[in-house]
Short mmCIF file of C-alpha atoms in Angstrom, two decimals:
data_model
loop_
_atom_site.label_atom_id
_atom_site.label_comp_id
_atom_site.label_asym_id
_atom_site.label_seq_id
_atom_site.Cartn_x
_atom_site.Cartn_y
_atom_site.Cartn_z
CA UNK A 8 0.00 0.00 0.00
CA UNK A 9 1.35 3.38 -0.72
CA UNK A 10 0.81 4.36 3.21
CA UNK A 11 3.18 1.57 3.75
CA UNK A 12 5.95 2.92 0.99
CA UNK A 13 8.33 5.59 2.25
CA UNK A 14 8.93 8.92 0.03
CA UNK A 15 11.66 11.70 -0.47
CA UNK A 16 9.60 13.76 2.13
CA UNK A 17 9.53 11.23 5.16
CA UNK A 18 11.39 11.92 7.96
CA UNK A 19 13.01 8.19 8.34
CA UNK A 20 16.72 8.66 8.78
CA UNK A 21 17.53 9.69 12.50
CA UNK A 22 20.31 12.33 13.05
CA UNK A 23 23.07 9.93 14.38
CA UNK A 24 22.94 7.76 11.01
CA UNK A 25 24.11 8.88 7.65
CA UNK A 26 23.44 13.24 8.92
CA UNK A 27 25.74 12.78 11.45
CA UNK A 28 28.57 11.19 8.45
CA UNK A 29 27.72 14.42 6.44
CA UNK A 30 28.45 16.69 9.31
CA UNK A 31 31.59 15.01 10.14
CA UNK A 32 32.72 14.97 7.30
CA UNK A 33 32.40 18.80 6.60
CA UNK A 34 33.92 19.23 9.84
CA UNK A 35 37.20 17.92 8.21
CA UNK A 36 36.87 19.86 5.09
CA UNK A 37 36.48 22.97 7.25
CA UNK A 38 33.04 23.59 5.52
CA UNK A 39 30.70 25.40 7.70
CA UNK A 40 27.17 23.56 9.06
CA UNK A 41 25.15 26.41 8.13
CA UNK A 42 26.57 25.75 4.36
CA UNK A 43 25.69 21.51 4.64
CA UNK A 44 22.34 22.35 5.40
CA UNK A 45 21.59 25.18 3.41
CA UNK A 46 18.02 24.30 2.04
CA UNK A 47 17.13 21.44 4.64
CA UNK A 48 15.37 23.51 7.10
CA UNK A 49 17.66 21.98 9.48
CA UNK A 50 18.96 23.19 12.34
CA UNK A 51 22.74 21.85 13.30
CA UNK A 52 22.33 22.23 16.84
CA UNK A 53 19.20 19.69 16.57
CA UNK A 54 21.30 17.30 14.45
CA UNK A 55 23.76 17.23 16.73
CA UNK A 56 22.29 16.77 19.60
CA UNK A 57 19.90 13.44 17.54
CA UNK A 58 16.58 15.60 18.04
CA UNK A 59 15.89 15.56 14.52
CA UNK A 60 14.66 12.69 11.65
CA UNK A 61 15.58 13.62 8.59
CA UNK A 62 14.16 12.62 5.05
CA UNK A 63 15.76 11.55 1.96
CA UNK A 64 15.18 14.78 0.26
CA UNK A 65 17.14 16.69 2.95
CA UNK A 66 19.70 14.22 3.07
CA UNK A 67 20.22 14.59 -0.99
CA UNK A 68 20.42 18.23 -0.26
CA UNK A 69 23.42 18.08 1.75
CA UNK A 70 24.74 16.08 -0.48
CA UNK A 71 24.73 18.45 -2.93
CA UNK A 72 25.73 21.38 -0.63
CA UNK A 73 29.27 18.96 0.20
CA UNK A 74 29.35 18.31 -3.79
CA UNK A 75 29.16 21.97 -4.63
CA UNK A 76 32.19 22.49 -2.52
CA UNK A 77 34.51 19.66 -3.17
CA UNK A 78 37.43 20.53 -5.10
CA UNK A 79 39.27 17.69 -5.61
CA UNK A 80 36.16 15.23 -6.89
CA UNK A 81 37.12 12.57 -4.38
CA UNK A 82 33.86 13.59 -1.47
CA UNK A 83 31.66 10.95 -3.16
CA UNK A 84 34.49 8.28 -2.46
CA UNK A 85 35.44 9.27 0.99
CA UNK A 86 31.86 9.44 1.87
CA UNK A 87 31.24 5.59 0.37
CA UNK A 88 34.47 4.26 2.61
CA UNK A 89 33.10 5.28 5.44
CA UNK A 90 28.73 4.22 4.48
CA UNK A 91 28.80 1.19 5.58
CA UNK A 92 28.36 -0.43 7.75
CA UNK A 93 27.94 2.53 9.41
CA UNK A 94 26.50 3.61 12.84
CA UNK A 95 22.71 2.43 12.36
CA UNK A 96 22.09 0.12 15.16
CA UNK A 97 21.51 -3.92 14.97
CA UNK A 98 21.81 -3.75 11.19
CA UNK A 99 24.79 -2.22 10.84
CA UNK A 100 26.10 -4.65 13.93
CA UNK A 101 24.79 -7.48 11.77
CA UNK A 102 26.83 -6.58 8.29
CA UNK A 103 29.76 -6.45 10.22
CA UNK A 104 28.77 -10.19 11.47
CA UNK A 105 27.67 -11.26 7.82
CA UNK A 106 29.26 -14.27 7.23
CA UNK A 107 29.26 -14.06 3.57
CA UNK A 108 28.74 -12.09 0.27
CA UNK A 109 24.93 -13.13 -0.22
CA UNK A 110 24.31 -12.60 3.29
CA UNK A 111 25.66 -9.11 3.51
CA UNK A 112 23.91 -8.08 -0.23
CA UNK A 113 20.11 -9.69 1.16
CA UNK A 114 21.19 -7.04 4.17
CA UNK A 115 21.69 -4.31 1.90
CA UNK A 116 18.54 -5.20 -0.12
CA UNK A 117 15.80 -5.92 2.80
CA UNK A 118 16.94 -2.71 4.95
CA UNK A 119 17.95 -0.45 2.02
CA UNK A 120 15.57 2.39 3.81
CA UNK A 121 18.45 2.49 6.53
CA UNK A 122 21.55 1.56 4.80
CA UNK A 123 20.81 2.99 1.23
CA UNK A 124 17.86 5.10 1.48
CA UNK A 125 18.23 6.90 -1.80
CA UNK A 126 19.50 4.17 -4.20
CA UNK A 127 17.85 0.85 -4.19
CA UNK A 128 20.43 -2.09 -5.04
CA UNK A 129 19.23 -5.63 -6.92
CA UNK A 130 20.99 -8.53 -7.29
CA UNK A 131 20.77 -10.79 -10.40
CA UNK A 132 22.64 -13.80 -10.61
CA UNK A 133 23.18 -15.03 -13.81
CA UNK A 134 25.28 -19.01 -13.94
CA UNK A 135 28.68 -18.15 -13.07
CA UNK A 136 27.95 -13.79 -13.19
CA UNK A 137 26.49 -11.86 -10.13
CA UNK A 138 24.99 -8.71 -11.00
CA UNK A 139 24.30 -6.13 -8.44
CA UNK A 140 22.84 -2.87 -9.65
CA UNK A 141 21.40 0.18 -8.32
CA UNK A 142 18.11 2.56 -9.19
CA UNK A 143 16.83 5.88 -8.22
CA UNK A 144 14.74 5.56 -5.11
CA UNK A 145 14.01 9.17 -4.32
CA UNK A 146 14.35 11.21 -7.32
CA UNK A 147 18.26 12.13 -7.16
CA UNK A 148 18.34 14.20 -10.77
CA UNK A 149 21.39 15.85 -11.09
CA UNK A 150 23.24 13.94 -8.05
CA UNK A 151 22.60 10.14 -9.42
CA UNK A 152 26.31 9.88 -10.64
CA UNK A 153 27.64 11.07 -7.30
CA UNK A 154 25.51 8.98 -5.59
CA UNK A 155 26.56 5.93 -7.77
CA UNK A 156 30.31 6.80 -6.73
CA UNK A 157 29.24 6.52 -3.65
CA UNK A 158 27.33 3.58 -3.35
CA UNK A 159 29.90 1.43 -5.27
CA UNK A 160 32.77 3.03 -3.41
CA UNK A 161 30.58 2.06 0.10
CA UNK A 162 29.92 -2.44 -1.05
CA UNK A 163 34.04 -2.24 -2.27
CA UNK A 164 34.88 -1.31 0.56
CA UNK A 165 32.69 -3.02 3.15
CA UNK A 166 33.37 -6.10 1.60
CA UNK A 167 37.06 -5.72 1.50
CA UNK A 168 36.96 -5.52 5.24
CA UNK A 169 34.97 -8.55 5.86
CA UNK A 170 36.90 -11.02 3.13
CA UNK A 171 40.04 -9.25 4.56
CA UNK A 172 40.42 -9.01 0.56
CA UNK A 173 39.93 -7.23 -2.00
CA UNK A 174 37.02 -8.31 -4.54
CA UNK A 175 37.75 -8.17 -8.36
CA UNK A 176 34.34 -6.52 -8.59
CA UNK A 177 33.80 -4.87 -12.45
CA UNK A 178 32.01 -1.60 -12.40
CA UNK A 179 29.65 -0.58 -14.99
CA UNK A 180 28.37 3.58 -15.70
CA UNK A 181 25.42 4.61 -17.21
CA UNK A 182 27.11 7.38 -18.02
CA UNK A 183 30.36 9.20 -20.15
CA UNK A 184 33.48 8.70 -18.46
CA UNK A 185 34.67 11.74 -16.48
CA UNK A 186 37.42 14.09 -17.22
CA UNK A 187 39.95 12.40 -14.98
CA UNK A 188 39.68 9.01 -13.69
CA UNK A 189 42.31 9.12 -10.96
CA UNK A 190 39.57 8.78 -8.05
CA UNK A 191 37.73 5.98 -9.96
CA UNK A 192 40.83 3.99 -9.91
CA UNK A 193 42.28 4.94 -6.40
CA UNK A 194 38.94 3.76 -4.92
CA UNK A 195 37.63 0.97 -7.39
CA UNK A 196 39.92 -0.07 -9.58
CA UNK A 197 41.14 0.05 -13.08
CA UNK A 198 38.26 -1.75 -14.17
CA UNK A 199 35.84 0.51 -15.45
CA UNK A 200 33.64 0.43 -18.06
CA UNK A 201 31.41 3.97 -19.39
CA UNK A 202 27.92 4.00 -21.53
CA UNK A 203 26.70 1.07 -20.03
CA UNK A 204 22.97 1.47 -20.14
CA UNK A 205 22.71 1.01 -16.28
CA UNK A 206 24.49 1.49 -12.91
CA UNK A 207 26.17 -2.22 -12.23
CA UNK A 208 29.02 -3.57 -10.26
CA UNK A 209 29.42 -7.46 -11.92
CA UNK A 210 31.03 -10.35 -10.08
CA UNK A 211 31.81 -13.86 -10.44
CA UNK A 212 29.34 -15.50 -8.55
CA UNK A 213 31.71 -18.00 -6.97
CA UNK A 214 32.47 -15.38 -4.42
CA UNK A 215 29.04 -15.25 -3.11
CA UNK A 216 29.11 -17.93 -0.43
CA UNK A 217 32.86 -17.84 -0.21
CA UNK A 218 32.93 -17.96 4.06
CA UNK A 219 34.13 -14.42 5.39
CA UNK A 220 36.44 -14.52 8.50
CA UNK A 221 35.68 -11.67 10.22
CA UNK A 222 32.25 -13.44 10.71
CA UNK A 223 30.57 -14.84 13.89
CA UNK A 224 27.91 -17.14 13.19
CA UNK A 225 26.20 -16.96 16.68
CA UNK A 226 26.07 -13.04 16.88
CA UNK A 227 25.13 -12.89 13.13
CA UNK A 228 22.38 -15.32 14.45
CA UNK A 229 21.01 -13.06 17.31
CA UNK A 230 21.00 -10.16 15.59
CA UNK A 231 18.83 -11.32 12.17
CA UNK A 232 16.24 -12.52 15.06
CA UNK A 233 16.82 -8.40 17.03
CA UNK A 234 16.28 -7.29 13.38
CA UNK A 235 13.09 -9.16 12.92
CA UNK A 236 11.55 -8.02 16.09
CA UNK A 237 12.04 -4.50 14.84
CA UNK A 238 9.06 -5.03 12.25
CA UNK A 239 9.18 -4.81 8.66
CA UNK A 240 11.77 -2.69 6.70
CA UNK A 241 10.45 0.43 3.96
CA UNK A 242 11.11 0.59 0.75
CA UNK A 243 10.82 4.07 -1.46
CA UNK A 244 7.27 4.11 -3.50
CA UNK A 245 9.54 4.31 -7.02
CA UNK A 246 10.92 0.49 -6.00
CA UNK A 247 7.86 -0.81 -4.96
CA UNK A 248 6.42 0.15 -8.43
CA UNK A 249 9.69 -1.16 -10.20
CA UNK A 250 9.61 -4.26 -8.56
CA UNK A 251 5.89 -4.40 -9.90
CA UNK A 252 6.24 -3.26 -13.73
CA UNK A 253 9.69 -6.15 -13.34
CA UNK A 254 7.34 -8.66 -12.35
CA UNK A 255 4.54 -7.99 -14.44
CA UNK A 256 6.79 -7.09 -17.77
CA UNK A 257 5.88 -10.18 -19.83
CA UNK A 258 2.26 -8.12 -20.15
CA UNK A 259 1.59 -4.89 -20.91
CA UNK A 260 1.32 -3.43 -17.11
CA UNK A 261 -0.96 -0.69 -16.66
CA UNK A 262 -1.27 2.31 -14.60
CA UNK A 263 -4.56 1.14 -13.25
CA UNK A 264 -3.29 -1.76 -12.10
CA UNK A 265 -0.27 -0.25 -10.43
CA UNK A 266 -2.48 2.34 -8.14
CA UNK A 267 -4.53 -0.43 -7.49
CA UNK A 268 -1.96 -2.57 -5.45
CA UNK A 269 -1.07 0.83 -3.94
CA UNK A 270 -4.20 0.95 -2.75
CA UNK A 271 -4.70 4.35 -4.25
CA UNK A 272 -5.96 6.52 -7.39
CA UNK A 273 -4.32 6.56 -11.09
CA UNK A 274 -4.28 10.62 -10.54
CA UNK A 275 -2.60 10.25 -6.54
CA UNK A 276 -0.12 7.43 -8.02
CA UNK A 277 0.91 10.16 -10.50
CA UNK A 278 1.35 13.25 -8.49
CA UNK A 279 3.41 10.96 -6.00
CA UNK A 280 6.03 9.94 -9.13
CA UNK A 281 6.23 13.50 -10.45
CA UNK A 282 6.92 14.40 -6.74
CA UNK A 283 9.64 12.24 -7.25
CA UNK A 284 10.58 12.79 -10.63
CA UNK A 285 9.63 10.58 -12.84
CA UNK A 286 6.27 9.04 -14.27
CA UNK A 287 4.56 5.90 -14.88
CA UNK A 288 5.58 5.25 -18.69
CA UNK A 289 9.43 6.28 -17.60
CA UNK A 290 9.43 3.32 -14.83
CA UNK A 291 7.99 1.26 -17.24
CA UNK A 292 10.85 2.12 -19.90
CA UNK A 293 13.31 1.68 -17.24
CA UNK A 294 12.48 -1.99 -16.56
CA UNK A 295 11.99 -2.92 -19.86
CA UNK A 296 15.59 -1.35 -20.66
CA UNK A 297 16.85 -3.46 -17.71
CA UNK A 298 15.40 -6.39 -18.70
CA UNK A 299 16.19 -6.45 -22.39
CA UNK A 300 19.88 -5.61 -21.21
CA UNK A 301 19.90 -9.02 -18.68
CA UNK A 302 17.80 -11.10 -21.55
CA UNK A 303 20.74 -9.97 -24.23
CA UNK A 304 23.80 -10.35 -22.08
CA UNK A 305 22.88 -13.42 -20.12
CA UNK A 306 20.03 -15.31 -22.30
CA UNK A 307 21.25 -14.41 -26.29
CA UNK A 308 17.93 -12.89 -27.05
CA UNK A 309 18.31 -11.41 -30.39
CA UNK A 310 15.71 -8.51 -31.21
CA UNK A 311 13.10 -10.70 -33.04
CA UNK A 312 13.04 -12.52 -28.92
CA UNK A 313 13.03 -9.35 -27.47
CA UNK A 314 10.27 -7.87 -29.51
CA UNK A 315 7.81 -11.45 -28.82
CA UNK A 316 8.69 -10.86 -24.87
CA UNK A 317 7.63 -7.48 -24.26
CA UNK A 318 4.64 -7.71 -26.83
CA UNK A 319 6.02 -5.77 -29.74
CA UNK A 320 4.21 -6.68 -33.26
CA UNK A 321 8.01 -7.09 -35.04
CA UNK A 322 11.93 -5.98 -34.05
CA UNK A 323 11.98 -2.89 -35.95
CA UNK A 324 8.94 -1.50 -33.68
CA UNK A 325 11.77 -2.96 -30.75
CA UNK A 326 14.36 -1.11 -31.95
CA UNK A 327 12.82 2.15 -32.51
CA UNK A 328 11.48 2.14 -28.66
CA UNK A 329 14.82 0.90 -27.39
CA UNK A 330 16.22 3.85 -28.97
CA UNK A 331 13.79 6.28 -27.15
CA UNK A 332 14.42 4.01 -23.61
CA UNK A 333 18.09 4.61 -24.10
CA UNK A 334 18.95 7.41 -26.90
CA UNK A 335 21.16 4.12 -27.97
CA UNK A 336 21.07 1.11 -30.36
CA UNK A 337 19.90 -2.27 -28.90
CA UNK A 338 23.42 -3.65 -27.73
CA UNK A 339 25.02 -5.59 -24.89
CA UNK A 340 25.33 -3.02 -21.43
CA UNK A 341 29.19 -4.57 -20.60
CA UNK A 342 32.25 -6.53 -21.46
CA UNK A 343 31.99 -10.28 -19.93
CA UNK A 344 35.26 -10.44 -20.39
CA UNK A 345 37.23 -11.52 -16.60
CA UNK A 346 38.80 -8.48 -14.95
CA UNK A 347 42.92 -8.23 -15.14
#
């Protein structure tokens, strides 16, 4: 139900979680509060003293405040070293206790309202490839690259702490490279792939139930059961209605039928999305880009399949929409090539 769906206006992130990081973190950069929370309506004193909840909309707009004033490009990455586990209670006790990579990713995914609030990650695993990929959960705009930077940066390096390793993870843009690279490689690697069609980080799935030492079975235990007792997670209104156009994409889904399992109107399903920044159709276009990106790379559909999947009366109707999706030609997102 939407009641039950959190949006970029709910107050759902108390002051001591990822605020508190933000504030910190312009402490060190000598960057005044007043100047992090310009726009918020946020008061530092109530921040810092944890009398405040603060939404996802606020929290993007102190991330853009620190963006506008970092220099050397590298905020994003400091930010994602330091993300997670983080300071948010039993969850971020139980990462730390995960005793492997599947375990830690079904954290990220069920409690993504208090360790990723404004991305939501999905794992795919495809045979011998694990795909793990992020979407917009909160209407980000301008700030979904930096926010990508800093999501990747954060699973690198929480999992290089708990498999006391580095993971040869492969990193996929939807976007054109940068202008310098140097803090893409410092902080993920020199495998790096631009104009991918979507936001990925790509594995080989052997490492997902590879056993992590820094793990404690017993404490993991106890706190998955503290975690349940809390009730059940959030997740943003835009993934509840992705997760619904994904499941429903071998038929035409409708609008209709989306407000209906929100347990609201067509016209209040809309004004919620443009509140967010997007709209039905552009959810819709989304999943059926990621789709025919995971049925190309993993399954060989050809356009012909493609076009019998999602309904289209031939492949050149296909194309033509895939072009509007994307602005590109039908064509694999990434390399499956191993990384060096």
């Amino acid at each position: 139900m939407l009641a039950d769906c959190y949006s970029r206006d709910t107050p759902l992130l108390p002051a001591m979680h990822q605020p508190a990081l933000l504030l910190s973190l312009a402490a060190r950069r000598d960057m005044a509060s007043d100047m992090l929370l310009r726009g918020t309506g946020l008061e530092a004193l109530a921040l810092s003293e944890g009398r405040a909840a603060v939404s996802p909309a606020q929290l993007l707009t102190m991330l853009g405040n620190l963006a506008k004033q970092d220099g050397q490009r590298d905020v994003a990455f400091e930010l994602g070293q330091q993300w997670l586990p983080g300071h948010y209670g039993n969850i971020s006790l139980a990462l730390l206790q995960a005793p492997n990579l599947a375990e830690a990713l079904s954290l990220l995914m069920t409690h993504q309202d208090q360790l990723c609030p404004l991305l939501g990650p999905r794992l795919q695993v495809e045979g011998k490839e694990l795909l793990l990929y992020w979407t917009d959960s909160v209407g980000a705009g301008a700030l979904m690259p930096f926010l990508v930077e800093l999501h990747m940066t954060a699973v690198s390096a929480l999992c290089r702490w708990l498999a006391d390793k580095p993971l040869p993870w492969r990193y996929c843009f939807n976007r054109t490279p940068p202008r310098n690279l140097a803090q893409h490689q410092v902080h993920l690697g020199s495998h790096l792939q631009f104009g991918c069609q979507l936001d990925a980080m790509v594995l080989d799935s052997q490492w997902l139930h590879q056993p992590w030492p820094r793990s404690n079975p017993a404490a993991y235990a106890m706190l998955k059961q503290q975690l349940l007792k809390q009730g059940r997670p959030q997740y943003s209104l835009v993934q509840v209605l992705y997760d619904h156009l994904r499941a429903k994409i071998g038929t035409p889904p409708t609008l209709e039928e989306a407000a209906t399992l929100l347990a609201t109107s067509p016209a209040t399903l809309k004004r919620h999305l443009a509140k967010h920044g997007t709209h039905f159709q552009a959810l819709l276009d989304l999943v059926r880009t990621h789709e025919s990106l995971r049925l190309m790379q993993y399954h060989g559909y050809g356009q012909e399949a493609l076009a019998q999947y999602f309904g289209f009366h031939d492949a050149r109707n296909f194309r033509r929409s895939f072009k509007r999706w994307t602005g590109m030609a039908a064509s694999l997102p990434f390399s499956l090539a191993e990384a060096p």
